[in-house]
Amino acid sequence: MSYESRLLEMRRKLVKKKKVQLVEKSKPVAIPAPPYEQNWLRAGLQKIENEYGIVYLKQKRYDLDARHGNRTFRSLFQALEQWAYVEDNHPLKSDVKERLVFFDTETTGLSGAGAYIFLLGFLEREEDDLVLSQYVLPSPDHEAAFLYASSFYERDLTLVTYNGKSFDVPMVESRWTLHRKQLPRLQKHKHIDLLHAARRIWKDEQASFSLVRMEETILDFFREGDIPGHLAPIIYEDAVKSGNPQALMDILRHNEWDLLSLVTFYGEAVDTVLRQKKTTSTVEVNVAKWLNDLKLFGQSRQQFEQIVDTYGAETPTAHYYLGRLLKKEGRPLEAFDFFERSIHLPNRIGVEASIQCAMIAEHQKREYVLALRYTTKAYERLMAKETEITQRFRENTAQQLHARKARIIKKLAHEQRDKSSD
């Protein structure tokens, strides 16, 4: 054997063979139940186990004919049947056949990585009952089980919330992302956020749009013995540490009232939008403006016409919007009269109504003295201290009015020269 061959043989003997071992994936370790479990069970919670851990559930049923405030729960579904006669779409519109799920959460904080959901509340119709399901998180170790129990991975449901688009659903999405390797894919659902509806319908009538405020002023429902919502995280943490469920039951009742109010408030909002009940001129104008913003111009004009016929000069804002719709339809001379009745408003509408009068006088009527008069009125309204407008709007509009005034003066001078030459 040559020298080179002996070296190679020695190297092969010195090199240790690597042992290849197949490592089996460890199975998830079962997380034990909390030591206070028996206390929670005695308080009326049920234990739910799934492949991810443990969650606790409280369920309750309500007859549809039961009242919450000034409405029955059934009145919502009667109101929803009216949508069948409305062809146009609307953010509040839902079919009676849709699976409506009223949803609300309680969390340990409003934002931040450390904030998490500890209570998921659902309310759903089952035949002639409403079924309340409240899932309680025993500890963060069971969060995957808690989220899985919510069934948010299911399709074909419509969520109904109060500020859920900005808070509850993003919070669920954030927490779900942390467990995305374990949990099924989170589905996107149709979502009706009643806070948006409240702000559109009752604008200028409410000092605040908190759900409790809407309960008291719209639903005639007053909570007795309710806990302040901001105390819920502290109460929950104490219930987990002490194992005493009494204060936790107060949080569940708070969440229960939130959900029940969503049902009757939704019915109230639908009845108001579809004009199924008598309300104030301010609310009627708000509803018609909402339709206008949704580009449902036919419905909007019809409602503004009815408002003007009913309330007359009490509703200058309705006159302004009706003028805009008539002008859009190619009826500027009719629109002029409606704009003229809203130029006195101490806000942006008053300024824009004066400008619209000036435009119609200049281009359709060709009455330049009248056009100059309304241009001057628009500028005076624009510069008045009591006029509620932004500084940016004031500056931009002032430039436009200066240009308009200069153009009209030139037209007046040209008109005078023509008369002189005649």
XYZ file of C-alpha atoms in Angstrom:
422
model
C 0.000 0.000 0.000
C 1.397 3.365 -0.974
C 2.050 6.162 1.504
C -0.913 8.184 0.181
C -3.244 5.199 0.519
C -2.221 4.611 4.133
C -2.914 8.287 4.985
C -6.404 8.098 3.494
C -7.134 4.896 5.416
C -6.014 6.461 8.697
C -8.187 9.563 8.031
C -11.277 7.405 7.471
C -10.707 5.659 10.806
C -10.245 8.932 12.677
C -13.426 10.569 11.322
C -16.438 9.721 13.547
C -19.626 8.858 11.816
C -22.488 11.206 12.610
C -25.477 9.447 14.018
C -28.710 10.554 12.395
C -31.598 10.448 14.790
C -35.192 11.189 13.915
C -36.646 13.564 16.466
C -40.348 13.230 16.887
C -42.372 16.430 17.269
C -43.406 16.814 20.839
C -47.107 16.834 21.434
C -48.643 19.941 23.029
C -48.395 19.738 26.769
C -51.826 19.807 28.373
C -52.250 22.997 30.370
C -53.816 22.287 33.765
C -57.070 23.837 34.874
C -56.749 26.810 37.223
C -56.916 26.079 40.969
C -60.056 28.197 41.325
C -62.022 26.174 38.753
C -64.551 24.794 41.235
C -65.443 28.301 42.417
C -66.146 29.378 38.831
C -68.218 26.281 38.130
C -70.304 26.837 41.256
C -70.935 30.413 40.067
C -72.646 29.063 36.944
C -69.835 28.819 34.396
C -69.416 25.699 32.256
C -66.052 24.164 31.476
C -65.279 23.786 27.766
C -62.224 21.801 26.688
C -60.806 21.702 23.178
C -57.516 20.646 21.659
C -55.873 23.931 22.675
C -56.870 24.107 26.322
C -59.736 25.210 28.553
C -62.274 28.022 28.411
C -65.299 28.792 30.582
C -68.747 29.554 29.218
C -71.891 31.167 30.538
C -75.097 30.836 28.507
C -78.514 32.386 28.887
C -81.668 32.520 26.776
C -84.107 35.384 26.195
C -87.564 35.210 24.678
C -87.851 37.431 21.596
C -90.910 39.097 23.103
C -88.968 40.201 26.190
C -88.390 43.954 26.472
C -85.114 45.792 26.840
C -85.819 49.462 27.397
C -88.680 50.642 25.211
C -88.482 47.850 22.617
C -88.823 44.086 22.365
C -86.075 41.999 20.813
C -88.535 40.793 18.179
C -89.045 44.372 16.984
C -85.565 44.308 15.432
C -86.411 41.399 13.154
C -89.727 43.017 12.254
C -87.821 46.183 11.321
C -85.338 44.210 9.202
C -88.210 42.784 7.149
C -88.825 46.326 5.831
C -85.504 46.227 3.960
C -87.114 43.788 1.525
C -89.019 46.764 0.062
C -85.857 48.868 -0.356
C -83.785 48.093 -3.442
C -80.823 50.358 -2.677
C -78.044 49.252 -0.372
C -77.370 50.847 3.006
C -74.798 50.202 5.776
C -77.605 49.140 8.137
C -79.281 46.841 5.648
C -79.340 43.123 6.359
C -81.528 40.284 5.243
C -83.696 38.497 7.797
C -82.072 35.273 6.594
C -78.577 36.483 7.502
C -76.930 34.993 10.559
C -76.667 38.053 12.789
C -74.159 37.746 15.630
C -74.039 40.581 18.150
C -70.501 40.811 19.478
C -68.692 42.624 22.290
C -65.439 42.096 24.178
C -63.896 43.010 27.498
C -60.115 43.482 27.502
C -57.236 44.130 29.895
C -56.402 47.386 28.104
C -57.269 49.552 25.131
C -54.070 48.957 23.171
C -50.499 47.749 23.368
C -48.810 44.375 23.131
C -49.711 43.480 26.710
C -53.451 44.010 26.260
C -55.555 40.935 25.593
C -59.207 39.891 25.529
C -60.538 38.075 28.577
C -64.245 37.981 27.688
C -65.902 37.290 24.334
C -69.641 37.944 24.322
C -72.009 36.747 21.580
C -75.761 37.059 21.163
C -77.536 35.191 18.391
C -81.081 34.273 17.436
C -82.217 30.657 17.656
C -85.855 30.349 16.554
C -87.915 32.354 19.117
C -85.031 32.964 21.500
C -81.876 35.001 21.737
C -78.964 32.942 23.042
C -76.239 34.711 24.999
C -72.818 33.006 25.025
C -69.986 34.503 27.073
C -66.529 32.908 26.938
C -64.152 33.677 29.812
C -60.380 33.272 29.600
C -58.988 31.479 32.711
C -55.399 32.606 32.030
C -53.247 33.728 29.062
C -51.947 30.137 28.755
C -55.387 29.147 27.436
C -55.735 31.998 24.926
C -55.630 29.733 21.854
C -58.470 27.622 23.294
C -60.370 30.795 24.165
C -60.100 32.222 20.630
C -60.898 28.878 19.015
C -64.121 28.613 21.037
C -65.325 31.869 19.453
C -65.742 30.164 16.045
C -64.447 33.276 14.261
C -63.027 30.962 11.618
C -66.556 30.125 10.457
C -68.068 31.802 7.380
C -71.500 33.231 6.636
C -72.189 35.449 9.581
C -72.744 39.177 10.019
C -71.209 40.846 13.052
C -73.122 43.643 14.778
C -71.025 45.729 17.178
C -70.673 49.154 18.769
C -67.266 50.546 17.756
C -66.227 47.021 16.808
C -64.589 48.090 13.543
C -62.105 50.259 15.419
C -61.609 48.187 18.556
C -63.114 44.718 19.109
C -62.409 43.123 15.726
C -58.852 44.543 15.364
C -58.127 43.240 18.873
C -59.348 39.763 17.890
C -57.233 39.880 14.725
C -54.165 40.943 16.699
C -54.503 38.158 19.276
C -55.378 35.584 16.592
C -52.165 36.432 14.729
C -50.117 35.372 17.763
C -51.645 31.873 17.497
C -51.919 31.650 13.700
C -49.801 28.477 13.536
C -52.253 26.647 15.788
C -55.637 28.113 14.907
C -57.680 27.849 11.704
C -57.553 30.828 9.374
C -59.510 33.824 10.636
C -62.358 34.764 8.306
C -63.471 38.229 7.226
C -67.127 38.859 7.964
C -69.718 41.419 6.996
C -69.780 43.977 9.787
C -72.441 46.460 10.923
C -70.984 48.982 13.379
C -73.803 50.771 15.180
C -71.541 53.531 16.535
C -71.200 54.859 12.974
C -74.982 54.771 12.597
C -75.493 56.572 15.919
C -73.187 59.395 14.881
C -74.908 59.812 11.518
C -78.500 59.636 12.765
C -78.307 61.536 16.077
C -75.633 64.109 15.215
C -76.254 67.505 16.904
C -78.711 65.854 19.307
C -76.340 63.963 21.600
C -73.615 65.263 23.893
C -71.869 61.897 23.648
C -72.225 58.685 21.679
C -71.276 56.183 24.364
C -73.520 53.132 24.380
C -74.751 53.960 27.896
C -75.734 57.451 26.731
C -77.671 56.013 23.780
C -79.394 53.522 26.095
C -80.641 56.285 28.362
C -81.678 58.827 25.705
C -82.891 56.580 22.881
C -83.865 53.247 24.471
C -85.060 54.467 27.896
C -82.884 51.799 29.492
C -81.037 52.639 32.712
C -78.464 50.303 34.248
C -78.676 49.691 37.978
C -75.586 48.502 39.817
C -73.418 48.457 36.705
C -69.636 48.536 37.025
C -67.674 51.243 35.168
C -66.138 49.699 32.063
C -62.638 50.967 32.886
C -62.646 48.889 36.099
C -63.271 45.603 34.262
C -59.542 44.746 33.780
C -58.806 45.280 37.495
C -61.816 43.210 38.554
C -60.869 40.384 36.177
C -57.270 40.248 37.412
C -58.512 40.137 40.997
C -60.951 37.317 40.128
C -58.094 35.302 38.620
C -55.761 35.880 41.565
C -58.311 35.342 44.318
C -60.490 32.772 42.586
C -63.577 34.645 43.822
C -66.017 34.805 40.884
C -68.521 37.291 42.350
C -66.948 40.416 40.859
C -66.383 38.514 37.611
C -70.141 37.945 37.392
C -70.574 41.734 37.518
C -68.368 42.051 34.430
C -70.432 39.412 32.643
C -73.609 41.328 33.476
C -72.035 44.542 32.115
C -71.172 42.724 28.886
C -74.652 41.171 28.772
C -76.299 44.604 28.920
C -74.017 45.823 26.130
C -75.150 42.976 23.889
C -78.857 43.260 24.685
C -78.725 46.982 23.933
C -77.180 46.282 20.529
C -80.296 44.343 19.527
C -82.863 46.980 20.434
C -80.650 49.880 19.330
C -80.198 48.272 15.913
C -83.980 48.028 15.603
C -84.345 51.691 16.606
C -81.758 52.772 14.033
C -83.404 50.790 11.218
C -86.878 52.134 12.042
C -85.471 55.671 12.071
C -83.683 55.341 8.728
C -86.755 53.779 7.104
C -88.947 56.482 8.682
C -91.121 53.979 10.512
C -91.451 56.240 13.533
C -91.868 59.909 14.348
C -88.693 61.750 15.286
C -87.222 65.265 15.219
C -86.449 67.460 12.210
C -82.724 67.281 13.066
C -82.742 63.479 12.931
C -84.737 63.446 9.691
C -82.263 65.852 8.073
C -79.346 63.691 9.279
C -80.910 60.574 7.743
C -81.523 62.341 4.418
C -77.931 63.680 4.414
C -76.653 60.138 5.028
C -78.602 58.907 2.007
C -77.137 61.769 -0.019
C -73.583 60.850 1.042
C -74.295 57.240 0.032
C -75.235 58.606 -3.438
C -78.816 57.407 -2.994
C -79.950 60.676 -4.536
C -83.522 59.663 -5.366
C -84.295 58.582 -1.802
C -82.449 61.584 -0.415
C -84.375 64.126 -2.517
C -87.686 62.493 -1.636
C -86.905 62.741 2.080
C -85.674 66.341 1.857
C -88.869 67.316 0.027
C -90.979 65.724 2.765
C -88.927 67.484 5.457
C -89.337 70.878 3.764
C -93.083 70.305 3.357
C -93.443 69.261 7.004
C -91.172 71.718 8.800
C -90.838 74.625 6.348
C -88.422 77.387 7.377
C -87.376 75.424 10.498
C -85.040 73.301 8.367
C -82.714 75.597 6.350
C -80.159 72.787 6.086
C -82.749 70.637 4.296
C -83.433 73.537 1.901
C -79.721 73.741 1.073
C -79.344 70.029 0.317
C -82.560 69.972 -1.689
C -81.180 72.886 -3.705
C -78.015 70.900 -4.433
C -80.005 67.898 -5.603
C -82.245 70.009 -7.842
C -79.209 71.712 -9.369
C -77.629 68.306 -9.947
C -80.791 67.314 -11.839
C -80.427 70.352 -14.126
C -83.033 72.523 -12.364
C -80.931 75.511 -11.202
C -83.720 78.104 -11.170
C -85.763 75.937 -8.784
C -82.631 75.274 -6.751
C -82.009 79.035 -6.370
C -85.057 79.492 -4.129
C -83.922 76.707 -1.777
C -80.352 78.026 -1.566
C -81.690 81.484 -0.766
C -83.491 80.129 2.315
C -80.275 78.809 3.860
C -77.797 81.682 3.328
C -78.335 82.940 6.893
C -76.829 79.813 8.513
C -73.668 80.700 10.527
C -71.634 77.822 9.132
C -70.154 76.450 5.919
C -73.609 75.747 4.497
C -74.521 79.436 4.796
C -71.381 80.421 2.859
C -71.857 77.775 0.165
C -75.559 78.604 -0.231
C -74.627 82.244 -0.931
C -72.006 81.112 -3.460
C -74.550 78.863 -5.192
C -76.973 81.807 -5.459
C -74.177 83.920 -6.957
C -73.305 81.194 -9.485
C -76.899 80.706 -10.630
C -77.468 84.471 -10.840
C -74.319 84.846 -12.950
C -74.596 81.868 -15.300
C -78.293 80.975 -15.560
C -80.161 84.173 -14.686
C -77.403 86.420 -16.127
C -78.287 89.041 -13.549
C -74.846 90.380 -12.672
C -75.977 92.894 -10.064
C -77.708 90.035 -8.213
C -74.624 87.843 -8.652
C -72.427 90.584 -7.183
C -74.803 90.988 -4.230
C -74.654 87.278 -3.336
C -70.888 87.171 -3.827
C -70.586 90.018 -1.333
C -72.940 88.215 1.092
C -70.856 85.069 0.786
C -67.681 86.985 1.624
C -69.300 88.714 4.604
C -70.554 85.389 5.956
C -67.129 83.849 5.340
C -65.326 86.536 7.346
C -67.830 86.766 10.211
C -66.318 85.624 13.508
C -69.387 83.599 14.466
C -69.240 81.507 11.287
C -68.131 77.967 12.189
C -65.590 77.050 9.501
C -61.951 76.030 9.318
C -59.234 78.570 8.612
C -58.181 76.632 5.528
C -61.706 76.802 4.065
C -61.858 80.524 4.875
C -58.578 81.288 3.087
C -59.259 79.162 -0.009
C -62.824 80.400 -0.413
C -61.775 84.044 0.045
C -59.431 83.726 -2.948
C -62.196 82.186 -5.064
C -64.651 84.931 -4.096
C -62.161 87.674 -4.979
C -61.749 86.113 -8.424
C -65.526 85.726 -8.827
C -66.141 89.326 -7.799
C -63.537 90.636 -10.261
C -65.071 88.588 -13.095
C -68.619 89.790 -12.339
C -67.479 93.430 -12.179
C -65.919 93.014 -15.643
C -69.178 91.551 -16.951
C -71.108 94.458 -15.441
C -68.762 96.959 -17.078
C -69.101 95.172 -20.419
C -72.896 95.170 -20.018
C -72.864 98.928 -19.303
C -70.745 99.605 -22.398
C -73.174 97.596 -24.531
C -76.099 99.632 -23.177
C -74.239 102.900 -23.804
C -73.423 101.931 -27.401
C -77.104 101.164 -27.998
